[in-house]
Coordinates of C-alpha atoms in Angstrom, one line a residue:
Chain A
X23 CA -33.5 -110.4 -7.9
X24 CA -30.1 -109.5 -9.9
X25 CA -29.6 -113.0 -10.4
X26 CA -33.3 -113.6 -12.0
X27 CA -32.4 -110.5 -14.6
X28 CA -30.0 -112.4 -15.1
X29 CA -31.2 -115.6 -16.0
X30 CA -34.4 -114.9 -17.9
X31 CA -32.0 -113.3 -21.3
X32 CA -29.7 -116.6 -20.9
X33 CA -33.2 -118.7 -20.6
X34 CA -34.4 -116.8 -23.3
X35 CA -31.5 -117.5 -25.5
X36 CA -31.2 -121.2 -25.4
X37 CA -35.1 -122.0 -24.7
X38 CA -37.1 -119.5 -26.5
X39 CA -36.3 -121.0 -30.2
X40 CA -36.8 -124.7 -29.0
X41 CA -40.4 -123.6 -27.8
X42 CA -41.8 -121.6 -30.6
X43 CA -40.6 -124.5 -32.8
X44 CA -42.2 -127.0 -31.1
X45 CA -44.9 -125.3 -30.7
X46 CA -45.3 -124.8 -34.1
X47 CA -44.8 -128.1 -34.8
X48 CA -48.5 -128.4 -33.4
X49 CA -49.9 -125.1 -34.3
X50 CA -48.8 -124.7 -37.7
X51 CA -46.1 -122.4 -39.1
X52 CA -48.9 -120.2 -40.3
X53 CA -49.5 -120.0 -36.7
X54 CA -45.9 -118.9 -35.8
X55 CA -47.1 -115.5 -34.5
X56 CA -49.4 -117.0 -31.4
X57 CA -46.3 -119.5 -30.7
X58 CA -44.0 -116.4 -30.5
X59 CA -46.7 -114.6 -28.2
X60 CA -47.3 -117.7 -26.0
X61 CA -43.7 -118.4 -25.3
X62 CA -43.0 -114.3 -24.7
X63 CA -45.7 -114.5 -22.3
X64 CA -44.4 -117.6 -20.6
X65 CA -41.3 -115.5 -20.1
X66 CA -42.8 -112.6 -18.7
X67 CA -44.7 -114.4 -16.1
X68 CA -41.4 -116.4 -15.4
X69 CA -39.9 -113.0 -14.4
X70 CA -43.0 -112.1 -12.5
X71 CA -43.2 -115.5 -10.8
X72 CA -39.7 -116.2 -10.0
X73 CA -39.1 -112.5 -8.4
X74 CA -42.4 -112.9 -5.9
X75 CA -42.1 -116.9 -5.4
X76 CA -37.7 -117.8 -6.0
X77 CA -36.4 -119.4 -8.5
X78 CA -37.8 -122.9 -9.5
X79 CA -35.8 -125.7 -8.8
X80 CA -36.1 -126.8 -12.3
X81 CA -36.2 -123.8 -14.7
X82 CA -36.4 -125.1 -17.9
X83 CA -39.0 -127.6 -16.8
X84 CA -40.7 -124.8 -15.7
X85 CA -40.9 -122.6 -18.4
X86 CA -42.1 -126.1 -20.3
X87 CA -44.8 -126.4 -18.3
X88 CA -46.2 -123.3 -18.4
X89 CA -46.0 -122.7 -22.4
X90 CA -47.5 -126.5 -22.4
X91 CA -50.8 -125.4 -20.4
X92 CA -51.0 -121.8 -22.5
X93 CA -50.5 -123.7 -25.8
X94 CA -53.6 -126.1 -24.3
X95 CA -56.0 -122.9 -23.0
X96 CA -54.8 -121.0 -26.3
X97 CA -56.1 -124.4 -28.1
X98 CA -59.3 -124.7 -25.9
X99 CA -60.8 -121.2 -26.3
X100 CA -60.0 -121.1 -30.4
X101 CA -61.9 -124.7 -30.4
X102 CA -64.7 -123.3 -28.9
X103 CA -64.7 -120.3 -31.1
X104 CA -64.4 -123.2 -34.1
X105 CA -61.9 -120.6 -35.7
X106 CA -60.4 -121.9 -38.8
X107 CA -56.9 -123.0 -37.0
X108 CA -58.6 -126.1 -36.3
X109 CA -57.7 -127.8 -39.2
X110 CA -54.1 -127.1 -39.2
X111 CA -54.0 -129.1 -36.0
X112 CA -51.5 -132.2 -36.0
X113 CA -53.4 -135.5 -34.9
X114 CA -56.6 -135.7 -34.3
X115 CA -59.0 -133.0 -33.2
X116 CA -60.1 -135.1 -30.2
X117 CA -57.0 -135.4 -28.3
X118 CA -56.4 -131.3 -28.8
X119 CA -58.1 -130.7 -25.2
X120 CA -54.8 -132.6 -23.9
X121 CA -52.4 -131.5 -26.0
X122 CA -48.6 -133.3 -24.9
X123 CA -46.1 -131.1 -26.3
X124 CA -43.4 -133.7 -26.8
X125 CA -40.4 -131.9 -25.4
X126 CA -38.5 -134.4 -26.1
X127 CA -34.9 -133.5 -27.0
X128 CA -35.5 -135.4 -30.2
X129 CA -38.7 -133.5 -31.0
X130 CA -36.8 -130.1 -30.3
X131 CA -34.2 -131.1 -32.6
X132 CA -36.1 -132.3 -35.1
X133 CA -38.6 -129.2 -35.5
X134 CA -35.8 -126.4 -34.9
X135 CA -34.2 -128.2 -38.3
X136 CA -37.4 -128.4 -40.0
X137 CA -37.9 -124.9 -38.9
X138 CA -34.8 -123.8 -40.4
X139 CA -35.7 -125.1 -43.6
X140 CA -39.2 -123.2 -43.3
X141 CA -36.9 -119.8 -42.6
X142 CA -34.1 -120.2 -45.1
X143 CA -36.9 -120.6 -47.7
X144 CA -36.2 -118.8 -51.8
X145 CA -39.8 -117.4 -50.5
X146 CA -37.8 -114.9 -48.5
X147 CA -35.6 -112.5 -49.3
X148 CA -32.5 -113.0 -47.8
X149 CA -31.6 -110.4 -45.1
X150 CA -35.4 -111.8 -43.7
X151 CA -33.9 -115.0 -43.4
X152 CA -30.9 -113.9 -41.5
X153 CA -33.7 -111.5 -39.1
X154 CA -35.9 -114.3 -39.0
X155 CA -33.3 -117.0 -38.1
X156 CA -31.9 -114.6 -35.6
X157 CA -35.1 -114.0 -34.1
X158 CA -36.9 -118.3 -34.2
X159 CA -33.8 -119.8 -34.7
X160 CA -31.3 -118.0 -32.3
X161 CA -33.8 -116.7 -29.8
X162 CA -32.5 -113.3 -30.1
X163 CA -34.8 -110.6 -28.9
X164 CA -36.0 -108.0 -31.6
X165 CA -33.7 -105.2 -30.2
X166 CA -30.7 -107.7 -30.3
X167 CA -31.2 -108.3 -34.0
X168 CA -31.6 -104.9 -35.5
X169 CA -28.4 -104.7 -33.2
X170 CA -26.3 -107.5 -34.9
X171 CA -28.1 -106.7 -38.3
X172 CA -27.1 -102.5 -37.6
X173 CA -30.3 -101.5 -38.5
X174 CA -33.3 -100.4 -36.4
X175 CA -36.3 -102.4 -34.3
X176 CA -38.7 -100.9 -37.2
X177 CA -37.0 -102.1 -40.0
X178 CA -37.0 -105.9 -38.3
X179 CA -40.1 -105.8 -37.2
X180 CA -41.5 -105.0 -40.9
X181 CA -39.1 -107.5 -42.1
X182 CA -40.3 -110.2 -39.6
X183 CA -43.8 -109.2 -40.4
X184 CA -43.2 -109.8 -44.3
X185 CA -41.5 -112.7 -43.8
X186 CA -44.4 -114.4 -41.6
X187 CA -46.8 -113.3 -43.9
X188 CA -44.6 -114.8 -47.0
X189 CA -44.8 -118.3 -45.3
X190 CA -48.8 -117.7 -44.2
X191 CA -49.4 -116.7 -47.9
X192 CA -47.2 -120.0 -49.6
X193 CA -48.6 -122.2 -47.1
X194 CA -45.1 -123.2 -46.1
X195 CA -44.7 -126.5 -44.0
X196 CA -42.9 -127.3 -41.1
X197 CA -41.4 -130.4 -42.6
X198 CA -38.4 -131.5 -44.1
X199 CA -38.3 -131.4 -48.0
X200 CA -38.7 -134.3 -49.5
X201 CA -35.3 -136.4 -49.6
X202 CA -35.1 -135.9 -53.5
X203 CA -34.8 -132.1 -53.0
X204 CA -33.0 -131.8 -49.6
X205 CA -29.7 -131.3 -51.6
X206 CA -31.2 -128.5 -53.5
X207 CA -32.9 -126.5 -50.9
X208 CA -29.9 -127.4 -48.7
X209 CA -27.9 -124.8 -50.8
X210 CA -30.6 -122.1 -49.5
X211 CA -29.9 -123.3 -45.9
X212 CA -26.7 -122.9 -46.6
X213 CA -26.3 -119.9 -48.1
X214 CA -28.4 -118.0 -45.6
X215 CA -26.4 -119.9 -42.8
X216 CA -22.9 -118.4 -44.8
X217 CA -24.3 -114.9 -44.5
X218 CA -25.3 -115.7 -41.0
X219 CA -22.0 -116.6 -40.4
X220 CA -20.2 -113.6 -42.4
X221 CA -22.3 -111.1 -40.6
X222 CA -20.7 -111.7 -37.5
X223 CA -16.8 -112.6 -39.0
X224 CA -16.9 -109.6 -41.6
X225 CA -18.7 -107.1 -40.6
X226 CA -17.7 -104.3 -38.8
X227 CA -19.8 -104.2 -36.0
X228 CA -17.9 -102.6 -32.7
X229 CA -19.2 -105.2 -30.8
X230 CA -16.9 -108.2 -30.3
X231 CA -19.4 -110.2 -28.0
X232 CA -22.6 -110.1 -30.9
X233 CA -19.9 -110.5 -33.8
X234 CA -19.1 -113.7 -31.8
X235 CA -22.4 -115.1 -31.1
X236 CA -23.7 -114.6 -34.7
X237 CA -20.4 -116.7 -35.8
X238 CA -21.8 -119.2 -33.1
X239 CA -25.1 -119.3 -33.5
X240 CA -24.2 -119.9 -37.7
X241 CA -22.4 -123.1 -36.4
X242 CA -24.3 -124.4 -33.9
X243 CA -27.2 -124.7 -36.5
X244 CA -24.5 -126.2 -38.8
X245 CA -24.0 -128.6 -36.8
X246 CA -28.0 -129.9 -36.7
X247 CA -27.7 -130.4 -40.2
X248 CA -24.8 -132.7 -39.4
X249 CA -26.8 -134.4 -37.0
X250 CA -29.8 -135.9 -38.7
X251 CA -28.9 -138.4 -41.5
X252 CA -31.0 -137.0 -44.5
X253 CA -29.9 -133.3 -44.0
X254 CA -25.9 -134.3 -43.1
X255 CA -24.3 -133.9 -46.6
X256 CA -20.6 -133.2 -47.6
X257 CA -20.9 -130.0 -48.0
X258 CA -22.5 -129.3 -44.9
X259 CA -19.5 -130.8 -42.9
X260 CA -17.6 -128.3 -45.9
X261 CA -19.5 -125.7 -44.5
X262 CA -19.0 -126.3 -41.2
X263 CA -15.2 -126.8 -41.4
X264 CA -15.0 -123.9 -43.3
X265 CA -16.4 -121.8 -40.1
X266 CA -13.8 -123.5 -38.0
X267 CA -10.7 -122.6 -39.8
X268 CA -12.2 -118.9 -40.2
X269 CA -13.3 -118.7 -36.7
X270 CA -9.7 -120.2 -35.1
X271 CA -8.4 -116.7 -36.5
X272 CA -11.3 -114.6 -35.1
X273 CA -9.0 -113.3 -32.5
X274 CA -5.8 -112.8 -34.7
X275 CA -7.8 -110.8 -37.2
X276 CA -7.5 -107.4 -35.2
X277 CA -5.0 -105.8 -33.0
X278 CA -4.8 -104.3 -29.7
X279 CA -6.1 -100.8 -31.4
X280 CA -8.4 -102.7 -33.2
X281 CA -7.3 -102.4 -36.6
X282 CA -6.9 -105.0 -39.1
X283 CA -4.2 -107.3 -39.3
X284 CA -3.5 -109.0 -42.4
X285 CA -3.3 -112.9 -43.3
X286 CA 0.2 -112.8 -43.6
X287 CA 1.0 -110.5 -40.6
X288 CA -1.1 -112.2 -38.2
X289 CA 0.8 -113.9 -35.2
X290 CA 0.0 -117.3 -35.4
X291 CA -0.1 -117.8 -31.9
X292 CA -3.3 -116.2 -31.4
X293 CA -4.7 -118.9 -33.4
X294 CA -7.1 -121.3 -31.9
X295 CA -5.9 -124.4 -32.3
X296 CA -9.0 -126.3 -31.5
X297 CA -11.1 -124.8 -33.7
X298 CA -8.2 -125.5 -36.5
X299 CA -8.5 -129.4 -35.8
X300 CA -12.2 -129.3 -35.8
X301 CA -12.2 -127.7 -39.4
X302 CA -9.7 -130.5 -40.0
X303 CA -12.1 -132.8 -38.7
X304 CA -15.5 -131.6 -40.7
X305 CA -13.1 -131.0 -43.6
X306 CA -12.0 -135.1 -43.7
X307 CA -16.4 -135.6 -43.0
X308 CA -16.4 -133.7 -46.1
X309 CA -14.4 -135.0 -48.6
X310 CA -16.7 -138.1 -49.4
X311 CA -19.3 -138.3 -52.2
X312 CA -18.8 -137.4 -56.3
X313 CA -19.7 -133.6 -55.4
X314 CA -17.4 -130.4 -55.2
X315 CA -18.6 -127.3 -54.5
X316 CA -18.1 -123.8 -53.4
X317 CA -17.7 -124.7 -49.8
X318 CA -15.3 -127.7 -50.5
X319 CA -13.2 -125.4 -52.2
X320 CA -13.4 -122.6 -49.7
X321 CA -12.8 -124.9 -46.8
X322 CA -9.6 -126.5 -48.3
X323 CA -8.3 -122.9 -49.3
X324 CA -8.4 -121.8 -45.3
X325 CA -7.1 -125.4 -44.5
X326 CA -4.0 -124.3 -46.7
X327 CA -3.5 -121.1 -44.7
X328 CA -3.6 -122.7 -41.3
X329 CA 0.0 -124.4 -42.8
X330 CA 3.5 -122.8 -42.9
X331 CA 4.6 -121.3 -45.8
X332 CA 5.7 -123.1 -48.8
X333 CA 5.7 -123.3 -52.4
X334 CA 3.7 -126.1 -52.2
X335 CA 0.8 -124.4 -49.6
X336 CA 0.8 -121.7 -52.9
X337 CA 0.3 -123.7 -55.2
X338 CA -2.5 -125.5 -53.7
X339 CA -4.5 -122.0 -53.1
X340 CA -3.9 -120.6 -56.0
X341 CA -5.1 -124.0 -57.6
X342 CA -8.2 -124.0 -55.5
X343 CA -8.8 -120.7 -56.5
X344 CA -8.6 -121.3 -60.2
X345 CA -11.4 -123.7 -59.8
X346 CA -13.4 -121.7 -57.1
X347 CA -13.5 -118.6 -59.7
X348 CA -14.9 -121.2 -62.4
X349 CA -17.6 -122.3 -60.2
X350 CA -18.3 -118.6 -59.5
X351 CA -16.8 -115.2 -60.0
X352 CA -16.2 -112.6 -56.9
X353 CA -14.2 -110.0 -57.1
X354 CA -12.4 -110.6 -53.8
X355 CA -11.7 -114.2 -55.0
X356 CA -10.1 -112.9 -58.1
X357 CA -7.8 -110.9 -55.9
X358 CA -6.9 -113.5 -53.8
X359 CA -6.3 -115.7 -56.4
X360 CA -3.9 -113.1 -58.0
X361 CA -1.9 -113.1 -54.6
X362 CA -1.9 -116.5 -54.1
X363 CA -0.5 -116.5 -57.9
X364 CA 2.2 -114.2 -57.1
X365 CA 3.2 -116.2 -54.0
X366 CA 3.7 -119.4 -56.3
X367 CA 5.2 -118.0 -59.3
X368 CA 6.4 -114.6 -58.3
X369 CA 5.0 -111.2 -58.4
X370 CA 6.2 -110.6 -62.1
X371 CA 3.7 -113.2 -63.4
X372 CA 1.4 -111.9 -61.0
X373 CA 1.2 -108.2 -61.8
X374 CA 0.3 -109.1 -65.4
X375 CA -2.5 -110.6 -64.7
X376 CA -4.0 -108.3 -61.6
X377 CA -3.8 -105.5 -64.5
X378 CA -6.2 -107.3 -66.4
X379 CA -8.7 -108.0 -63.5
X380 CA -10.4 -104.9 -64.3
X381 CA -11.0 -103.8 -60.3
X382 CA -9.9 -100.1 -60.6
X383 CA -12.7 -99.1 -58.5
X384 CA -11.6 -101.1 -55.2
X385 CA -9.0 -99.9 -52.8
X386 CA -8.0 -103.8 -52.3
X387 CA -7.3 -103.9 -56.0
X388 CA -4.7 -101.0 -55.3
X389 CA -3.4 -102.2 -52.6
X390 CA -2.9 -105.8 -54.2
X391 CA -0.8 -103.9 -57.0
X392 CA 1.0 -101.4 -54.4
X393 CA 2.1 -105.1 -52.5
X394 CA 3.1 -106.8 -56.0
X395 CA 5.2 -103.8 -56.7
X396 CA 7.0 -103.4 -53.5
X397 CA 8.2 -106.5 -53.9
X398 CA 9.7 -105.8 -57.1
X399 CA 11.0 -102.4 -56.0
X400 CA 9.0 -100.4 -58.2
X401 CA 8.4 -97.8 -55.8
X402 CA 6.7 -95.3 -57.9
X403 CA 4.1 -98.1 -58.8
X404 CA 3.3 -98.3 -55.2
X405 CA 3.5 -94.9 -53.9
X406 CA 0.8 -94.4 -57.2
X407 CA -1.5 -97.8 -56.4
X408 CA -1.2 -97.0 -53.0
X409 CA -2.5 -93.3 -53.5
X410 CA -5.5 -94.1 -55.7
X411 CA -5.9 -97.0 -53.1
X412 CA -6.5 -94.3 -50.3
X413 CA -8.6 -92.3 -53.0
X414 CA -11.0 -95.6 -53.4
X415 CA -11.2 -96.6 -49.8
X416 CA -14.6 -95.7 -48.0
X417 CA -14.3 -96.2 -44.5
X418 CA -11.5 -94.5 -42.2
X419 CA -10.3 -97.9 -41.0
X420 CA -9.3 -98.1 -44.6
X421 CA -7.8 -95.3 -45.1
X422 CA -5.8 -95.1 -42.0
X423 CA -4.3 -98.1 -42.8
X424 CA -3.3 -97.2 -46.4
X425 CA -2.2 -94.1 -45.2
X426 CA -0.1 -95.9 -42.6
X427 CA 1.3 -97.8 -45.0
X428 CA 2.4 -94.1 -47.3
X429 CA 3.3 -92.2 -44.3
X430 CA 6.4 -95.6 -44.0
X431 CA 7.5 -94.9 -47.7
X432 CA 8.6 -91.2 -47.3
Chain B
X208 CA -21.8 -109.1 -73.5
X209 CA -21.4 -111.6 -76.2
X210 CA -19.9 -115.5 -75.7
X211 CA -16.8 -116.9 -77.9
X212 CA -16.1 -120.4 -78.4
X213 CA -12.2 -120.9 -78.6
X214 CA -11.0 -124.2 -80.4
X215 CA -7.5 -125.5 -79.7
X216 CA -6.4 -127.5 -82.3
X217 CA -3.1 -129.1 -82.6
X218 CA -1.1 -131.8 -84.9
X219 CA 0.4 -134.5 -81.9
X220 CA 3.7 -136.0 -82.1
X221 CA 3.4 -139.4 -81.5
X222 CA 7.0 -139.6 -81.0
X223 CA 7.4 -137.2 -78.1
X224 CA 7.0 -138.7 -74.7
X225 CA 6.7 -135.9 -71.8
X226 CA 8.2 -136.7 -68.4
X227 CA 5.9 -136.4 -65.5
X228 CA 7.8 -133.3 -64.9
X229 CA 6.5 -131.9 -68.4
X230 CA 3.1 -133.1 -67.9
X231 CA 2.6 -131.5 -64.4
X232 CA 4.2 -128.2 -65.8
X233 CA 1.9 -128.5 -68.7
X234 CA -1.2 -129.3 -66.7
X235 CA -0.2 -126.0 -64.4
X236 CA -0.2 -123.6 -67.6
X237 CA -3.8 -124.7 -68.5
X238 CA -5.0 -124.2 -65.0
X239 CA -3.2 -121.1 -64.8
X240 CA -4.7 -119.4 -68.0
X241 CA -8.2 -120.7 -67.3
X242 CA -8.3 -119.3 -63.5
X243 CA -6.7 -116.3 -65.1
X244 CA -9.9 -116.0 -67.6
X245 CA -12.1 -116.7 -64.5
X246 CA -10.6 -114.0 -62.5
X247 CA -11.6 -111.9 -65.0
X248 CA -15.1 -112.9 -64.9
X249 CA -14.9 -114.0 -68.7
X250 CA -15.1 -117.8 -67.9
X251 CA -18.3 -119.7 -69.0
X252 CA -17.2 -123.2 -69.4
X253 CA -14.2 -125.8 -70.6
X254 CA -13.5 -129.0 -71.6
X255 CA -10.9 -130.9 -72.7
X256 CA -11.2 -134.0 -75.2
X257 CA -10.5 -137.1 -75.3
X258 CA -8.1 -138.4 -78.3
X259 CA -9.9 -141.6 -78.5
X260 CA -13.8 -141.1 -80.2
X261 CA -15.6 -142.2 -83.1
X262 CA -16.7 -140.4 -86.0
X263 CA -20.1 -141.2 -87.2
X264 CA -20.8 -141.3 -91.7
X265 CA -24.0 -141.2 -93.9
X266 CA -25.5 -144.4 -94.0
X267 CA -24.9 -145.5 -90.3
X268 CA -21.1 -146.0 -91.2
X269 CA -18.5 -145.4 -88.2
X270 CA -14.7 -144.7 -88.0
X271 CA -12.2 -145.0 -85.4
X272 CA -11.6 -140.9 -85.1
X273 CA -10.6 -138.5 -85.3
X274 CA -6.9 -139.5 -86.3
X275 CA -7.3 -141.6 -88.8
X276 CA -7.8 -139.4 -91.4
X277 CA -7.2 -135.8 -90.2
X278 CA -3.9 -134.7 -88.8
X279 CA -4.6 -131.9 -86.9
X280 CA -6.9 -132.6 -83.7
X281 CA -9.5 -130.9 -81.8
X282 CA -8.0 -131.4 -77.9
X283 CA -10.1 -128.6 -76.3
X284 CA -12.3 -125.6 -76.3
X285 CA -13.8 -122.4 -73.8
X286 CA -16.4 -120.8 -73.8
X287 CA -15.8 -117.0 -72.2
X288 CA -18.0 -113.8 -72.3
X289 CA -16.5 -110.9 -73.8
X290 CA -18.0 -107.4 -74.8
X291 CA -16.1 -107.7 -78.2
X292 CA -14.4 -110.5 -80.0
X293 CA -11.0 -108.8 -79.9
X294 CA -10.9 -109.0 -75.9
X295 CA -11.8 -112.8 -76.6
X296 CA -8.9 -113.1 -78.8
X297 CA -7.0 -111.2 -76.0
X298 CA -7.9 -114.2 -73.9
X299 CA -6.7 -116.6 -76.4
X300 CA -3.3 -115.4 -77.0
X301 CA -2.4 -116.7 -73.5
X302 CA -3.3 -120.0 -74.8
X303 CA -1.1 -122.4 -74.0
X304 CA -2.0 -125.0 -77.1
X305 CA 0.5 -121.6 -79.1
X306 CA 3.5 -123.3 -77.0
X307 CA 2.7 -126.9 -78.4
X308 CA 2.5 -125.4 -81.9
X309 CA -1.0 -125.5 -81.9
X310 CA -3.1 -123.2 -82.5
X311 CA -6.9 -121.4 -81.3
X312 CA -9.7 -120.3 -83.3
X313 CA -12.0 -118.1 -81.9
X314 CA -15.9 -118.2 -83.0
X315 CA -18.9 -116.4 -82.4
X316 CA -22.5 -118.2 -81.7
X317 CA -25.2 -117.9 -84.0
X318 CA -28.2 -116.6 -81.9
X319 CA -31.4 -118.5 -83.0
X320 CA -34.6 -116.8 -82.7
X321 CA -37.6 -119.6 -81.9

């Protein structure tokens, strides 16, 4: 019995997104509502099922099976109604009576990538994507987003709804775009797998385990992309490489009480040295091909900091950030930029320069400046930045840190 | 915000040869003070030029340029956005076309109405 609790969320997890895609595939992605319904209800009766009868042999063949005959009934009763889903049916209306749901690992691959072009769509704003990629794509449950996404079942369910209704409205395909504009809406699919990916490395959600799957979950759909041949661009493999190198320092990021450890503090032991020669890996994939962007430059940047120390590492960064900040501007690239620049050339070129970044409001800003001037022995400077640091910071975490870092001075 | 158009402009010395050494150090102060602008959010765009071009004359007459009649050349330009033209030329004092000698001349753009 235990073990069938068990199961079902792991089942649910791994299988549910590969159904409602395929089934969609078939039904439309108007339709994507009855898929969902059919494939819950297939999971329900599997925990009704499997608790009176045992477990199937073959689970996943089982839970195939099952959403195959509902898909056929749910196809056989709205044909005799003559409802107007009938003309969104694939293939021919004849052979609907005996609909084969190819379940091919192929066909599952195929339609979970064309449904992740459907969900990272401009059409939707963009914390819908993230919901509705955690909910098709990922197979988590509703409760298990608004978890990862800190908000609250309501707010995911209207956001769900919206978005469903955005891509009824539009009349969005399940399809790849056509090759001419896969690079283009490629940057949506990106971008909306980025956030994915941040939400579970930056954010400052308690839980370890969902900060982990999110980052997981971001890379696993990555790697699709990488898979089929008219999706698997450079920057893709940029991308993806960049979510290795970030991810090899997931665990070296916070210590034992929890608290943040900086870059430069972090012991490099803790680093996963897999996951660093994998973003080696996708980072080599990447470097092909008469385009640079964002990612490319991002990607090379946490290559850098996997090295050891040198002028030369500097250099590099603070090179890759000049360009980065040209492409586009973000405050916490300009700040980075301004370290890396004071790790090559020294903090008194540096300190020039982060005066005239014009960040007064953020406590990183501060505590930038309260660094550059400790190194410099200026300790006024940095008993000042770090004080108007600790007056700027927001969350405790913060503050406790910076306050850390004052209570050391005196 | 308004956008400024700096020209560097500089007379070159045929008879100075820089070691690699001088040209890497070089190329590292232009990349320096553009990222600089960019970490300011100020950068919109730059391009360096070549030396070799043509210049094109009434009646579909065309020179070797620019050198060969005007000394001083036009090796560059940005474009930033700046709320006044004094924090553009605050940008351009960090030039690094002052160190050759040269020199930066910071412009305003003519808005067009259609």
């Amino acid at each position: 019995m235990k073990e069938i609790d068990q199961l079902i969320p792991k089942l649910f997890r791994t299988e549910y997104s590969k159904l409602v895609a395929v089934l969609c595939k078939v039904f439309g992605l108007s339709n994507i509502q009855v898929a969902e319904d059919i494939v819950s209800d297939t999971f329900v009766l599997a925990a009704e099922k499997w608790k009176e009868q045992g477990l199937p042999d073959n689970q996943v063949a089982w839970l195939y099976t099952v959403a195959k005959n509902r898909a056929r009934d749910y196809l056989r009763r709205e044909k005799l109604r003559r409802e107007k889903i009938e003309p969104n049916i694939k293939h021919s209306q004849e052979t609907s009576y005996d609909l084969e749901l190819d379940l091919s690992e192929q066909n599952i691959e195929d339609s979970q990538l064309q449904m992740l072009f459907a969900v990272a769509n401009p059409l939707i704003s963009e914390q819908s994507q993230i919901a509705m990629a955690l909910r098709v794509l990922c197979g988590f449950s509703i409760d298990e987003v608004a978890s990862a996404l800190l908000s609250n079942r309501e707010v995911i369910n209207k956001r769900l709804y919206r978005a469903k209704q955005n891509l009824r409205k539009h009349k969005v395909k399940l399809e790849l775009p056509p090759p001419k504009h896969i690079a283009e809406r490629l940057d949506t699919v990106l971008t909306s797998l980025y956030l994915l990916f941040n939400e579970g490395y930056y954010a400052t959600h308690s839980d370890v385990v969902i900060r982990k799957d999110l980052c997981r979950e971001a890379m696993r759909l990555c790697i699709l992309l990488t898979r089929n041949e008219s999706t698997d661009l450079p920057k893709v493999s940029a991308l993806l490489s960049l979510m290795c190198f970030h991810s090899s320092r997931f665990e070296a990021r916070f210590d034992a009480q929890g608290d943040q450890v900086l870059y430069y503090e972090q012991d490099r032991n803790l680093w996963q040295q897999s996951l660093i020669a994998k973003g080696e890996y996708y980072l080599n994939r990447s470097s092909t091909g008469e385009q640079l962007d964002k990612f490319h430059l991002e990607a090379a940047i946490a290559y850098w900091h996997t090295e050891e120390d040198s002028h030369e590492k500097w250099e590099n960064i603070l090179q890759l950030y000049n360009y980065l900040l040209q492409l586009e501007y973000s405050p916490i690239a300009a700040l980075n930029r301004t370290y890396a620049l004071a790790r090559a050339d020294g903090a008194n070129i540096a300190i020039p320069e982060a005066l005239k970044l014009n960040l007064e409001d953020r406590h990183l800003y501060h505590t930038l400046l309260a660094q550059l001037y400790a190194e410099i022995n200026n300790l006024d400077k940095q008993k000042l930045h770090l004080n108007l640091a600790l007056d700027k910071a927001a969350s405790k975490r913060d503050r406790d840190f910076i306050q850390a870092k004052l209570d050391k001075l005196s | 915000m308004q956008e400024f158009m700096m020209l560097f402009r500089h007379v070159p010395n045929p008879e100075f040869e820089a070691s690699p050494e001088q040209i890497q150090a070089e190329i590292k102060k232009w990349k320096d003070w553009i990222g600089a602008t960019a970490a300011q959010g100020k950068f919109v765009g730059t391009n360096q030029l070549l030396n070799e071009g043509k210049v094109i004359k009434p009646g579909n007459v065309l020179t070797d340029g620019p050198y060969a009649e005007v000394k001083e050349i036009l090796g560059g330009y940005m474009i930033v956005k700046t709320e006044t033209i004094e924090e553009a030329i605050e940008i351009g004092k960090g030039c690094p076309i002052l160190d050759m000698g040269g020199h930066v001349e910071v412009r305003g753009f003519v808005q067009l109405d259609l």
